Amino acid sequence: MPETTAAIRLPSILTDYHKSYLEVDLVLKKTGTTEELIQLVLKYELDGAFVAAPVQHPELDTIEVGVEELALITGGQFPSIEQPEQLRNLTLLVFRAGCSYRQKLMDWLRLKGIIPAKIMEFGTLEGILGCIHAGLGVSLLPRSVIERAMVQYTFTLS
C-alpha cells in the first residue's frame, strides 16, 4: 500500500476487519507504489493490496475503501500556489516512479505545458514532508495526510 494509505486509512480498516473476522490472521507485508503492488497481486505474491484508483485490469477486482482529495503542499516559506506556472521553477518532491500521486502531478503539469525544473525522489512520506518543511520544494499528496502532518510541520496548502 502507498505510505499515505498506511498512515491515514489502514488503522481503521484493519480494526474494523479484525473485529468482524477474528479468526483471520492478517499480515501486512509491505508498502509500495501502486504499480509495484498491482504487479505483486497479479503474480500471486500478495493476496490483495490497497492502491490508488483507478485500477482497470481484467484479472483484478476492486473495492473502494475511501476517496482522497489531493492538494499541492509547499513549505511555509513559499506563497500559496494559485497558478500552475508558479510550479515551473520549483523542485518536485515525489515518491519513486509507479506512484499514482506522482503520475497525477506529472500528467497535470504536462497538460499545462510545464516542465519541472527538478525532481527529487523519496522512499518515505516522512522524507517528503521533512524536505517540504525545510523549503526544498512542492508535492501533491492527499489532503488528509497533509492535515495530519500540519501538527508537526508548517505548510502552505494550495
Coordinates of N, CA, C and O in Angstrom, one line a residue, residues 62-157:
T62 N -11.9 -4.8 -7.7 CA -11.5 -3.7 -6.8 C -12.7 -3.3 -6.0 O -13.9 -3.5 -6.4
I63 N -12.4 -2.8 -4.8 CA -13.4 -2.3 -3.8 C -12.9 -0.9 -3.3 O -11.8 -0.8 -2.9
E64 N -13.8 0.1 -3.5 CA -13.4 1.4 -3.0 C -13.5 1.4 -1.5 O -14.5 1.1 -0.9
V65 N -12.4 1.9 -0.8 CA -12.4 2.0 0.7 C -12.3 3.4 1.1 O -12.3 3.7 2.3
G66 N -12.2 4.3 0.2 CA -12.2 5.7 0.6 C -11.9 6.6 -0.6 O -11.4 6.1 -1.7
V67 N -12.2 7.9 -0.5 CA -11.9 8.9 -1.5 C -11.0 9.9 -0.9 O -11.2 10.4 0.2
E68 N -9.9 10.2 -1.6 CA -9.0 11.2 -1.1 C -9.0 12.5 -2.0 O -9.1 12.4 -3.2
E69 N -8.9 13.6 -1.4 CA -8.8 14.9 -2.1 C -7.3 15.2 -2.1 O -6.6 15.1 -1.1
L70 N -6.7 15.4 -3.3 CA -5.3 15.7 -3.4 C -5.1 17.2 -3.4 O -5.9 18.0 -3.8
A71 N -3.9 17.6 -2.8 CA -3.6 19.0 -2.7 C -2.1 19.2 -2.9 O -1.3 18.4 -2.5
L72 N -1.8 20.4 -3.5 CA -0.4 20.8 -3.5 C 0.1 21.2 -2.2 O -0.7 21.9 -1.5
I73 N 1.3 20.9 -1.8 CA 1.8 21.3 -0.5 C 3.2 21.9 -0.7 O 4.0 21.4 -1.4
T74 N 3.4 23.0 0.0 CA 4.7 23.7 0.0 C 5.0 24.1 1.4 O 4.2 24.1 2.3
G75 N 6.3 24.4 1.6 CA 6.7 24.8 3.0 C 6.2 26.2 3.2 O 5.8 27.0 2.3
G76 N 6.2 26.6 4.5 CA 5.7 28.0 4.9 C 6.5 29.1 4.2 O 6.0 30.2 4.2
Q77 N 7.7 28.9 3.7 CA 8.4 30.0 3.1 C 8.0 30.3 1.7 O 8.4 31.3 1.1
F78 N 7.1 29.4 1.1 CA 6.6 29.7 -0.2 C 5.2 30.3 -0.1 O 4.4 29.8 0.8
P79 N 4.8 31.1 -1.0 CA 3.4 31.6 -1.0 C 2.5 30.5 -1.5 O 3.0 29.5 -2.1
S80 N 1.2 30.6 -1.3 CA 0.3 29.7 -1.8 C 0.4 29.6 -3.3 O 0.6 30.6 -4.0
I81 N 0.2 28.4 -3.9 CA 0.3 28.2 -5.3 C -1.1 28.4 -5.9 O -2.0 27.7 -5.6
E82 N -1.2 29.5 -6.6 CA -2.5 29.9 -7.2 C -2.6 29.5 -8.7 O -3.7 29.3 -9.2
Q83 N -1.5 29.5 -9.4 CA -1.4 29.2 -10.8 C -0.4 28.2 -11.1 O 0.7 28.1 -10.5
P84 N -0.7 27.3 -12.0 CA 0.3 26.2 -12.3 C 1.7 26.7 -12.7 O 2.7 26.1 -12.4
E85 N 1.7 27.9 -13.3 CA 3.0 28.4 -13.8 C 4.0 28.7 -12.6 O 5.2 28.7 -12.8
Q86 N 3.4 28.8 -11.4 CA 4.3 29.0 -10.2 C 5.1 27.8 -9.9 O 6.1 27.9 -9.2
L87 N 4.7 26.7 -10.4 CA 5.5 25.4 -10.2 C 6.7 25.3 -11.1 O 7.5 24.4 -10.9
R88 N 6.8 26.1 -12.1 CA 7.8 26.0 -13.2 C 9.2 25.9 -12.6 O 10.0 25.2 -13.1
N89 N 9.5 26.7 -11.6 CA 10.9 26.8 -11.1 C 11.1 26.1 -9.7 O 12.1 26.3 -9.1
L90 N 10.1 25.4 -9.3 CA 10.1 24.7 -8.0 C 10.6 23.2 -8.2 O 10.3 22.6 -9.2
T91 N 11.2 22.7 -7.2 CA 11.6 21.3 -7.2 C 10.4 20.4 -6.8 O 9.7 20.7 -5.8
L92 N 10.1 19.4 -7.5 CA 9.0 18.5 -7.2 C 9.6 17.4 -6.2 O 10.6 16.8 -6.6
L93 N 9.0 17.2 -5.1 CA 9.4 16.2 -4.2 C 8.3 15.0 -4.2 O 7.2 15.2 -3.8
V94 N 8.7 13.9 -4.7 CA 7.8 12.8 -5.1 C 8.3 11.5 -4.7 O 9.5 11.3 -4.4
F95 N 7.4 10.5 -4.6 CA 7.8 9.1 -4.4 C 8.4 8.6 -5.8 O 8.2 9.2 -6.8
R96 N 9.0 7.4 -5.7 CA 9.6 6.9 -6.9 C 8.5 6.6 -8.0 O 7.4 6.6 -7.8
A97 N 9.0 6.4 -9.2 CA 8.2 6.1 -10.4 C 7.2 4.9 -10.0 O 7.7 4.0 -9.4
G98 N 6.0 5.0 -10.5 CA 5.0 4.0 -10.2 C 4.0 4.5 -9.1 O 3.0 3.9 -8.9
C99 N 4.3 5.6 -8.5 CA 3.4 6.2 -7.5 C 2.3 7.0 -8.3 O 2.6 7.8 -9.1
S100 N 1.1 6.7 -7.9 CA -0.1 7.3 -8.6 C -0.1 8.8 -8.4 O -0.5 9.6 -9.3
Y101 N 0.2 9.3 -7.2 CA 0.2 10.7 -6.9 C 1.3 11.5 -7.8 O 1.0 12.5 -8.3
R102 N 2.4 10.9 -7.9 CA 3.5 11.4 -8.7 C 3.0 11.5 -10.2 O 3.1 12.5 -10.9
Q103 N 2.3 10.4 -10.6 CA 1.9 10.4 -12.0 C 0.8 11.4 -12.3 O 0.8 12.1 -13.3
K104 N -0.1 11.6 -11.3 CA -1.2 12.6 -11.5 C -0.6 14.0 -11.5 O -1.0 14.8 -12.4
L105 N 0.4 14.3 -10.7 CA 1.1 15.6 -10.7 C 1.8 15.8 -12.1 O 1.7 16.8 -12.7
M106 N 2.5 14.8 -12.5 CA 3.3 14.9 -13.8 C 2.3 15.1 -15.0 O 2.6 15.9 -15.9
D107 N 1.2 14.3 -15.0 CA 0.2 14.4 -16.1 C -0.4 15.8 -16.1 O -0.6 16.4 -17.2
W108 N -0.7 16.3 -14.9 CA -1.3 17.7 -14.8 C -0.3 18.7 -15.3 O -0.7 19.6 -16.1
L109 N 0.9 18.6 -14.9 CA 1.9 19.6 -15.3 C 2.1 19.6 -16.8 O 2.2 20.6 -17.5
R110 N 2.2 18.4 -17.4 CA 2.4 18.2 -18.8 C 1.2 18.8 -19.6 O 1.4 19.5 -20.6
L111 N 0.0 18.6 -19.1 CA -1.2 19.2 -19.6 C -1.2 20.7 -19.7 O -1.6 21.3 -20.6
K112 N -0.5 21.3 -18.6 CA -0.4 22.7 -18.5 C 0.8 23.2 -19.3 O 1.1 24.4 -19.3
G113 N 1.6 22.3 -19.9 CA 2.8 22.7 -20.6 C 4.0 23.1 -19.7 O 4.9 23.8 -20.1
I114 N 4.0 22.5 -18.5 CA 5.1 22.9 -17.6 C 6.0 21.7 -17.4 O 5.6 20.6 -17.2
I115 N 7.3 22.0 -17.6 CA 8.3 21.0 -17.3 C 9.0 21.4 -16.0 O 9.5 22.5 -15.9
P116 N 8.9 20.5 -15.0 CA 9.5 20.8 -13.7 C 11.0 21.1 -13.8 O 11.7 20.4 -14.6
A117 N 11.5 22.0 -13.0 CA 12.9 22.4 -13.0 C 13.7 21.2 -12.5 O 14.8 20.9 -13.0
K118 N 13.3 20.5 -11.4 CA 14.0 19.4 -10.8 C 13.0 18.5 -10.1 O 12.0 18.9 -9.6
I119 N 13.3 17.2 -10.1 CA 12.5 16.2 -9.4 C 13.4 15.5 -8.5 O 14.5 15.0 -8.8
M120 N 13.0 15.4 -7.2 CA 13.7 14.6 -6.2 C 12.8 13.5 -5.8 O 11.6 13.7 -5.4
E121 N 13.3 12.2 -5.8 CA 12.5 11.0 -5.5 C 12.8 10.6 -4.0 O 14.0 10.7 -3.6
F122 N 11.8 10.2 -3.3 CA 11.9 9.8 -1.9 C 11.3 8.4 -1.8 O 10.4 8.0 -2.5
G123 N 11.8 7.7 -0.8 CA 11.2 6.4 -0.5 C 10.2 6.4 0.7 O 9.6 5.4 1.0
T124 N 10.1 7.6 1.4 CA 9.2 7.6 2.5 C 8.5 8.9 2.5 O 8.9 10.0 2.0
L125 N 7.3 8.9 3.1 CA 6.4 10.0 3.3 C 7.1 11.0 4.2 O 7.1 12.2 3.9
E126 N 7.7 10.6 5.3 CA 8.4 11.5 6.2 C 9.5 12.2 5.5 O 9.8 13.4 5.8
G127 N 10.2 11.6 4.6 CA 11.3 12.3 3.8 C 10.7 13.4 3.0 O 11.3 14.5 3.0
I128 N 9.6 13.2 2.3 CA 9.0 14.2 1.5 C 8.5 15.4 2.4 O 8.8 16.5 2.2
L129 N 7.8 15.0 3.5 CA 7.3 16.1 4.4 C 8.4 16.9 5.0 O 8.3 18.1 5.1
G130 N 9.4 16.2 5.5 CA 10.5 16.9 6.1 C 11.2 17.9 5.1 O 11.6 19.0 5.5
C131 N 11.4 17.5 3.9 CA 12.0 18.4 2.9 C 11.1 19.5 2.5 O 11.6 20.6 2.2
I132 N 9.8 19.3 2.4 CA 8.9 20.4 2.1 C 8.9 21.4 3.3 O 9.0 22.6 3.0
H133 N 8.9 20.9 4.5 CA 9.0 21.8 5.7 C 10.3 22.6 5.6 O 10.3 23.8 6.0
A134 N 11.4 22.0 5.1 CA 12.7 22.7 5.1 C 12.8 23.7 3.9 O 13.7 24.4 3.7
G135 N 11.7 23.7 3.0 CA 11.7 24.6 1.9 C 12.3 24.1 0.6 O 12.6 24.9 -0.3
L136 N 12.5 22.8 0.5 CA 13.1 22.3 -0.7 C 12.3 22.2 -1.9 O 12.8 22.3 -3.0
G137 N 10.9 22.2 -1.7 CA 10.1 22.1 -2.9 C 8.6 21.9 -2.6 O 8.1 22.3 -1.6
V138 N 7.9 21.2 -3.6 CA 6.5 21.1 -3.5 C 6.1 19.7 -3.9 O 6.9 19.0 -4.6
S139 N 4.9 19.2 -3.4 CA 4.5 17.9 -3.7 C 2.9 17.9 -3.8 O 2.3 18.8 -3.5
L140 N 2.4 16.8 -4.3 CA 1.0 16.5 -4.4 C 0.7 15.3 -3.5 O 1.2 14.2 -3.8
L141 N -0.1 15.5 -2.5 CA -0.4 14.5 -1.5 C -1.9 14.5 -1.1 O -2.5 15.6 -1.3
P142 N -2.4 13.5 -0.5 CA -3.8 13.5 0.0 C -3.9 14.6 1.1 O -3.0 14.7 1.9
R143 N -5.0 15.4 1.0 CA -5.2 16.4 2.0 C -5.2 15.9 3.4 O -4.7 16.5 4.3
S144 N -5.8 14.7 3.6 CA -5.8 14.1 5.0 C -4.4 13.9 5.5 O -4.1 14.1 6.7
V145 N -3.4 13.5 4.7 CA -2.1 13.3 5.1 C -1.4 14.7 5.5 O -0.8 14.8 6.5
I146 N -1.7 15.7 4.7 CA -1.2 17.0 4.9 C -1.7 17.6 6.2 O -1.0 18.1 7.0
E147 N -3.0 17.4 6.4 CA -3.6 18.0 7.6 C -3.1 17.3 8.9 O -2.9 18.0 9.9
R148 N -2.9 16.0 8.8 CA -2.3 15.3 9.9 C -0.8 15.8 10.2 O -0.4 16.0 11.3
A149 N -0.1 16.0 9.1 CA 1.3 16.5 9.2 C 1.4 17.9 9.7 O 2.4 18.3 10.3
M150 N 0.4 18.7 9.5 CA 0.5 20.1 9.9 C 0.6 20.3 11.4 O 1.0 21.4 11.8
V151 N 0.3 19.3 12.1 CA 0.5 19.4 13.6 C 2.0 19.5 13.9 O 2.4 20.1 14.8
Q152 N 2.8 18.8 13.1 CA 4.3 18.8 13.3 C 5.0 19.8 12.4 O 6.0 20.3 12.9
Y153 N 4.6 20.1 11.2 CA 5.3 21.0 10.3 C 4.5 22.2 10.0 O 3.3 22.3 10.2
T154 N 5.1 23.2 9.3 CA 4.5 24.4 8.8 C 4.4 24.2 7.3 O 5.4 24.2 6.7
F155 N 3.2 24.2 6.8 CA 3.0 24.0 5.3 C 2.0 25.1 4.8 O 1.2 25.6 5.6
T156 N 2.0 25.2 3.5 CA 1.0 26.1 2.8 C 0.2 25.1 1.9 O 0.8 24.5 1.1
L157 N -1.1 25.1 2.1 CA -2.0 24.3 1.2 C -2.5 25.1 0.1 O -2.8 26.3 0.3

